[in-house]
Tab-separated table of C-alpha atoms in Angstrom:
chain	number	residue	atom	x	y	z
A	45	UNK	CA	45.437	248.900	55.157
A	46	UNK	CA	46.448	252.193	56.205
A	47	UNK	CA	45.640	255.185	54.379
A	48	UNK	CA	48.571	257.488	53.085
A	49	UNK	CA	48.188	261.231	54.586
A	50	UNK	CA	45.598	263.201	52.165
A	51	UNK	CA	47.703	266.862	51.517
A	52	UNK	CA	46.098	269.957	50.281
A	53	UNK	CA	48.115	271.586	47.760
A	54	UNK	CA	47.574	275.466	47.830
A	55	UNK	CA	49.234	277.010	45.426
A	56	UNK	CA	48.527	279.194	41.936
A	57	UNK	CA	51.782	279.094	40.212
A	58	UNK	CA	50.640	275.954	37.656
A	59	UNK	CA	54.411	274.922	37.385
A	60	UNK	CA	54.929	275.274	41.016
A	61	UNK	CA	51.760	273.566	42.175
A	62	UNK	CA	52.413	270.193	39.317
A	63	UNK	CA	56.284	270.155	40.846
A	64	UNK	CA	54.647	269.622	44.337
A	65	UNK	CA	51.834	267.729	44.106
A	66	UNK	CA	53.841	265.154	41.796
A	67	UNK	CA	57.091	265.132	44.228
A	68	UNK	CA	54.418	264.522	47.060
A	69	UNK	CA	52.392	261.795	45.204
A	70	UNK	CA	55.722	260.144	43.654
A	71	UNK	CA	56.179	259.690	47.571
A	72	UNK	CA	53.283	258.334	48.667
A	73	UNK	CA	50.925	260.938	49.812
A	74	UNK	CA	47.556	261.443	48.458
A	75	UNK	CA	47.630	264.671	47.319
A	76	UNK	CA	44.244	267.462	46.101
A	77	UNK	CA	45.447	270.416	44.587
A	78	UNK	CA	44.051	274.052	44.417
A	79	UNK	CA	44.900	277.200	42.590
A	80	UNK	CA	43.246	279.746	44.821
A	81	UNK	CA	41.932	280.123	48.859
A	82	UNK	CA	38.480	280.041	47.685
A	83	UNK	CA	38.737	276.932	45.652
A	84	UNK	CA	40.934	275.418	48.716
A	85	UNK	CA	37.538	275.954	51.101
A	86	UNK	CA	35.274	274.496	48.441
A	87	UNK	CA	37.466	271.484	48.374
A	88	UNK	CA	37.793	271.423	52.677
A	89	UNK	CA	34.271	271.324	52.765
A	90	UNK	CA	33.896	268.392	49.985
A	91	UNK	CA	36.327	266.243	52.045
A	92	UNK	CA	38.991	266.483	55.160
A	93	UNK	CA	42.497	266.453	54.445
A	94	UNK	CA	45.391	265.828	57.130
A	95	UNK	CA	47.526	268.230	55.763
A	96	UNK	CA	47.785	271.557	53.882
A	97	UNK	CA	50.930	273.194	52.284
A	98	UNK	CA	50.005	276.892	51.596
A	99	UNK	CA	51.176	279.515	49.584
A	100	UNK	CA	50.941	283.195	50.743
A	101	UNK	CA	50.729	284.999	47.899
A	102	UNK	CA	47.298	283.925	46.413
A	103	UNK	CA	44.685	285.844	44.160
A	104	UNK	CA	41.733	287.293	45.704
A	105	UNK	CA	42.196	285.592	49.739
A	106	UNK	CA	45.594	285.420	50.669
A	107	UNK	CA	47.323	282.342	51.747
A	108	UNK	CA	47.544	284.392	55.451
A	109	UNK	CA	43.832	285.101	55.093
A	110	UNK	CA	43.461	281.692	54.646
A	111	UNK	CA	45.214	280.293	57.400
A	112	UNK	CA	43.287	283.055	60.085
A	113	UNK	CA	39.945	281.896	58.767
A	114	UNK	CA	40.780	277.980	59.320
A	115	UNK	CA	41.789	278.146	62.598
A	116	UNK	CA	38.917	281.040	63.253
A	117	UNK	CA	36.630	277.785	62.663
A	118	UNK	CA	38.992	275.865	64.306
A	119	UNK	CA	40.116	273.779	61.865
A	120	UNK	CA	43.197	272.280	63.439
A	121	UNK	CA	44.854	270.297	60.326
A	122	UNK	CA	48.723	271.153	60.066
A	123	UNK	CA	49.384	273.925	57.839
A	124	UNK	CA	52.781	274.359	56.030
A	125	UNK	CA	53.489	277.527	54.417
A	126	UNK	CA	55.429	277.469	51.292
A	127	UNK	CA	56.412	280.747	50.272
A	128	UNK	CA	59.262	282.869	48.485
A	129	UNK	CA	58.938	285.633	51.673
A	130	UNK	CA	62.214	284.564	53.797
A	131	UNK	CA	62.433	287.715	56.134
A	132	UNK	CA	62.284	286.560	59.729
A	133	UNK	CA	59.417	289.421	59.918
A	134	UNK	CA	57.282	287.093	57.024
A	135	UNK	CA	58.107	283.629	59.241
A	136	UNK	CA	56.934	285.406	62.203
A	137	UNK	CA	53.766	286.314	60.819
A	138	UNK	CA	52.723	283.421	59.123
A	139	UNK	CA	53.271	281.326	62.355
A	140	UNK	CA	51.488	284.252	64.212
A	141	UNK	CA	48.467	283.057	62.137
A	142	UNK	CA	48.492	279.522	62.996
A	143	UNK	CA	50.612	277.967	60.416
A	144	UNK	CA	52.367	274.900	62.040
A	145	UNK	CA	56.055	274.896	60.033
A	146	UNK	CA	57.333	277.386	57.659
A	147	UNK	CA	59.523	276.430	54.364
A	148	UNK	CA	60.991	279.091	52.098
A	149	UNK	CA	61.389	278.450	48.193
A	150	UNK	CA	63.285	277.430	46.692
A	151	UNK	CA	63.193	273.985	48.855
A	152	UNK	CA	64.177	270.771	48.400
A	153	UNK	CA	61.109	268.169	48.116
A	154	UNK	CA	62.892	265.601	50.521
A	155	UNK	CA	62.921	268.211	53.031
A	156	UNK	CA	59.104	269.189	52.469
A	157	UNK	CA	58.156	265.709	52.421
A	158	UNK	CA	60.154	265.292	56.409
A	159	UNK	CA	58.706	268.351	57.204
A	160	UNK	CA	55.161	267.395	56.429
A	161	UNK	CA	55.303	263.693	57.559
A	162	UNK	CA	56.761	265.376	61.218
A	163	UNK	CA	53.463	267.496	61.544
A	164	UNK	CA	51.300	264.800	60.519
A	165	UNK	CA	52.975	262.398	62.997
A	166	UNK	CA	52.691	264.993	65.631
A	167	UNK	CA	48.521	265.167	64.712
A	168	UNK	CA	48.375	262.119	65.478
A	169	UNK	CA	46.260	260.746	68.374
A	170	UNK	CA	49.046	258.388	69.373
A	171	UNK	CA	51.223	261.775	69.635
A	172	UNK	CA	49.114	263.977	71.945
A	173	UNK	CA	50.480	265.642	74.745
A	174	UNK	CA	50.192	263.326	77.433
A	175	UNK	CA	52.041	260.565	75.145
A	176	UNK	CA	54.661	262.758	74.339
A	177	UNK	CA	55.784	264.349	77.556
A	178	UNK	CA	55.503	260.796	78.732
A	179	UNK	CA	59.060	260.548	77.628
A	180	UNK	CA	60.401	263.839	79.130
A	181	UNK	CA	62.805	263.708	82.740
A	182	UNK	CA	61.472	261.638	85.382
A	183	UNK	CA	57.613	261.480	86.777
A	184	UNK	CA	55.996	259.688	83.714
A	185	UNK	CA	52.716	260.574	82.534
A	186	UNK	CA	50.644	263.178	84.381
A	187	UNK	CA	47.490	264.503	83.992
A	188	UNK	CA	48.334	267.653	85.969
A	189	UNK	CA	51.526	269.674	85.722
A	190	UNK	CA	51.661	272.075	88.878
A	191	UNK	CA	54.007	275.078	89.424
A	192	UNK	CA	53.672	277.757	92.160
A	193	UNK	CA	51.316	279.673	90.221
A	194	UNK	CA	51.203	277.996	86.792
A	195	UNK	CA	48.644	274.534	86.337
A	196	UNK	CA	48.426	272.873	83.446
A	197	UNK	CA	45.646	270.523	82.589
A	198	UNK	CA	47.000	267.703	79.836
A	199	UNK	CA	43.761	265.911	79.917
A	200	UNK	CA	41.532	269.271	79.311
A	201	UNK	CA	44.599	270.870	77.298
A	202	UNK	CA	44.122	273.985	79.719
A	203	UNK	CA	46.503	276.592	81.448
A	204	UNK	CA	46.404	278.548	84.039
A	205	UNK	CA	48.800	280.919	86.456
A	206	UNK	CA	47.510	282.450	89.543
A	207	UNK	CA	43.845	281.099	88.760
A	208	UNK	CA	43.860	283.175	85.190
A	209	UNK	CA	43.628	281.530	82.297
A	210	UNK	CA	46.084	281.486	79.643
A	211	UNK	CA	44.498	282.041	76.100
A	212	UNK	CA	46.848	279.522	74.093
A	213	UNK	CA	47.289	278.039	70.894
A	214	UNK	CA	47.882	274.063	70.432
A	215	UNK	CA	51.610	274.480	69.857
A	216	UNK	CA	51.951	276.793	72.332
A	217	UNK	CA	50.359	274.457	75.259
A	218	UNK	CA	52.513	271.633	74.101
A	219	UNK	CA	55.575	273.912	74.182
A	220	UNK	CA	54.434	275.132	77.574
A	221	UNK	CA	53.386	271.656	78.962
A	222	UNK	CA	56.678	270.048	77.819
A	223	UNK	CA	59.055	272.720	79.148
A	224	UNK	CA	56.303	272.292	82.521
A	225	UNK	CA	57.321	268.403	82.769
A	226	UNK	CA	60.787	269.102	82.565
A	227	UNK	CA	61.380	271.683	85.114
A	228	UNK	CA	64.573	272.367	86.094
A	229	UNK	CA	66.148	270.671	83.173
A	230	UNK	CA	67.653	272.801	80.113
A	231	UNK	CA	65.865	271.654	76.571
A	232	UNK	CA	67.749	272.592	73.903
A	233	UNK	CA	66.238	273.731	70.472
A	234	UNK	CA	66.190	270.178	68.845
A	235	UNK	CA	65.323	268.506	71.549
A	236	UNK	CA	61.812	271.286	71.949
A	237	UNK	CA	61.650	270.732	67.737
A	238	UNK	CA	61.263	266.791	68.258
A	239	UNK	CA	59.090	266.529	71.204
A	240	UNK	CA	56.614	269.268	70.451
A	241	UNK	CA	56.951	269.377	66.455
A	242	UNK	CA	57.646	265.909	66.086
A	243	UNK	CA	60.883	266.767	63.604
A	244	UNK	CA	63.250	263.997	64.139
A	245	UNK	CA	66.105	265.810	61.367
A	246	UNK	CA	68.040	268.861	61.428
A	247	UNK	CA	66.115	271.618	60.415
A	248	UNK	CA	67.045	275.592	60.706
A	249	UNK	CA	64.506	277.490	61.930
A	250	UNK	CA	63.864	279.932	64.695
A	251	UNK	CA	60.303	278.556	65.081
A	252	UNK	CA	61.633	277.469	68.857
A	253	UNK	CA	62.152	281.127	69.230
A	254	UNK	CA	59.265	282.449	68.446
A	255	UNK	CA	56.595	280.502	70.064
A	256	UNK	CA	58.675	281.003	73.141
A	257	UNK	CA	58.253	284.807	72.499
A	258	UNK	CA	54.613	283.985	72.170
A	259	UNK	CA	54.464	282.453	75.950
A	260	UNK	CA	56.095	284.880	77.190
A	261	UNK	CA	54.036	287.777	76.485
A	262	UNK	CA	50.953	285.834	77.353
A	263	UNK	CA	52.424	284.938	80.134
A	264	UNK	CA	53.709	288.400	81.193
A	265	UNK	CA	50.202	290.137	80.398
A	266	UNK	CA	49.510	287.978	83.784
A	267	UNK	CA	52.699	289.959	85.963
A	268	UNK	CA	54.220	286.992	85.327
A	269	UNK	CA	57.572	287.348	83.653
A	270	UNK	CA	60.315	285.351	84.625
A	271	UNK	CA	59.339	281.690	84.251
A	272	UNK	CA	60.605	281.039	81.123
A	273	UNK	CA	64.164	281.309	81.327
A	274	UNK	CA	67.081	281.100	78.368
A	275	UNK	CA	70.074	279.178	78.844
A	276	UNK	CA	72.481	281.344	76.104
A	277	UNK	CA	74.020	278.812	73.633
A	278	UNK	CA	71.869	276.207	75.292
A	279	UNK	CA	67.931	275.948	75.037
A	280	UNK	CA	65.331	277.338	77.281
A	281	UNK	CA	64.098	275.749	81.174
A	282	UNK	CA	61.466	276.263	83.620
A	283	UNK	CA	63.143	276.807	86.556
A	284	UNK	CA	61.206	275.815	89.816
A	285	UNK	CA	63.012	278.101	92.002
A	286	UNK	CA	62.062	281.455	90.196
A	287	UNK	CA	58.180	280.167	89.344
A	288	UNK	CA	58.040	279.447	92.772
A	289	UNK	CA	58.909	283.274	93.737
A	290	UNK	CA	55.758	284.297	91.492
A	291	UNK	CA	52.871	285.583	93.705
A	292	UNK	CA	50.265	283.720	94.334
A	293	UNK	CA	46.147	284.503	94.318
């Protein structure tokens, strides 16, 4: 029998963490709680979760602090931030710190619970890279995804343009490698949120955006600026013709 997904509970507002952890558990997750970062680690170390919702604003570590220091060790369990903070600028950084999805209070639980049954559906080993861009325009699976300059490794989850490599995160290679497979062909917002977040609902958020922003500053630290291209009102396309104008080694 299956196991239900095992969520972390970060969070030291006692009314706020019970209203959670009972909403999750009333839907069928198995849920830990913890009241502080430190306490969180302590419990990471006594047994794996495969998910963690994560407030910012925690005594002593902060939830941010938190979130650096996991993926420092390379933890790579999905991390949703709950938090009060809804400036773009607070979104920004929390996703700038590794945090897979963002969700500002006050919520509603039904959309937490999509939220968090999206990333751990998109952790899944049945839902790695080469499965999902399986399903993206033409070709079927491929190990390698070649533009004039840019290579993409799905196998070895590597990147690189013009024999450099690209120093990216696990959401931004699957952003990359998806908008790779589908050269040519505009992918609109939703369609990016499904295939590399594995959302399947409406949800507003300018995550798209961002990690977008993200590739293209790594990817213009290599003189390489113009590869990622915006369709306004649209989504956003890798168009062959102007990759293939990048220079070459």
């Amino acid at each position: 029998m299956t196991q239900p997904p095992r969520v972390l509970v970060v969070e030291d507002d006692e009314s706020v963490r019970r209203a959670v952890t009972d909403g999750l558990a009333a839907t069928g997750f198995g849920v830990e709680a913890a009241a502080s970062a430190e306490e969180a680690l302590d419990g990471l170390a006594a047994a794996a979760v495969d998910l963690i919702v994560l407030d910012i604003g925690l005594p002593g570590m902060s939830g941010l602090d938190l979130c650096r220091r996991l993926r420092a060790d390379d933890d790579g369990v999905p991390i949703l931030i709950l938090s009060a903070r809804d400036a773009v600028a607070d979104r920004v950084e929390g996703l700038q710190v590794g945090a897979d999805d963002y969700l500002v209070k006050p919520f509603d639980l039904s959309e937490l619970v999509a939220r968090l049954q999206a990333l751990h559906r998109r952790a899944q080993p049945a839902a790695s890279a080469a499965a999902v861009l399986a399903d993206g325009a033409g070709g079927g699976d491929r190990e390698i995804l070649a533009l004039r300059g840019l290579r993409i490794d799905i196998g070895r989850r590597t990147a690189t343009i013009g024999h450099q490599p690209l120093d990216l995160t696990r959401r931004e290679f699957d952003l990359l490698a998806t908008l790779a497979h589908n050269r040519d062909l505009v992918l609109s917002r939703y369609t990016l949120l499904e295939k590399v977040w594995g959302y399947d609902f409406d949800v507003e958020t300018n995550v798209v955006d961002v990690f977008v922003g993200y590739l293209r500053k790594k990817l213009a630290a290599t003189g390489h600026t113009d590869i990622i291209r915006t369709v306004r009102g649209v989504g956003f396309v890798i168009d062959s013709s102007i990759a293939a104008d990048t220079p070459s080694p």
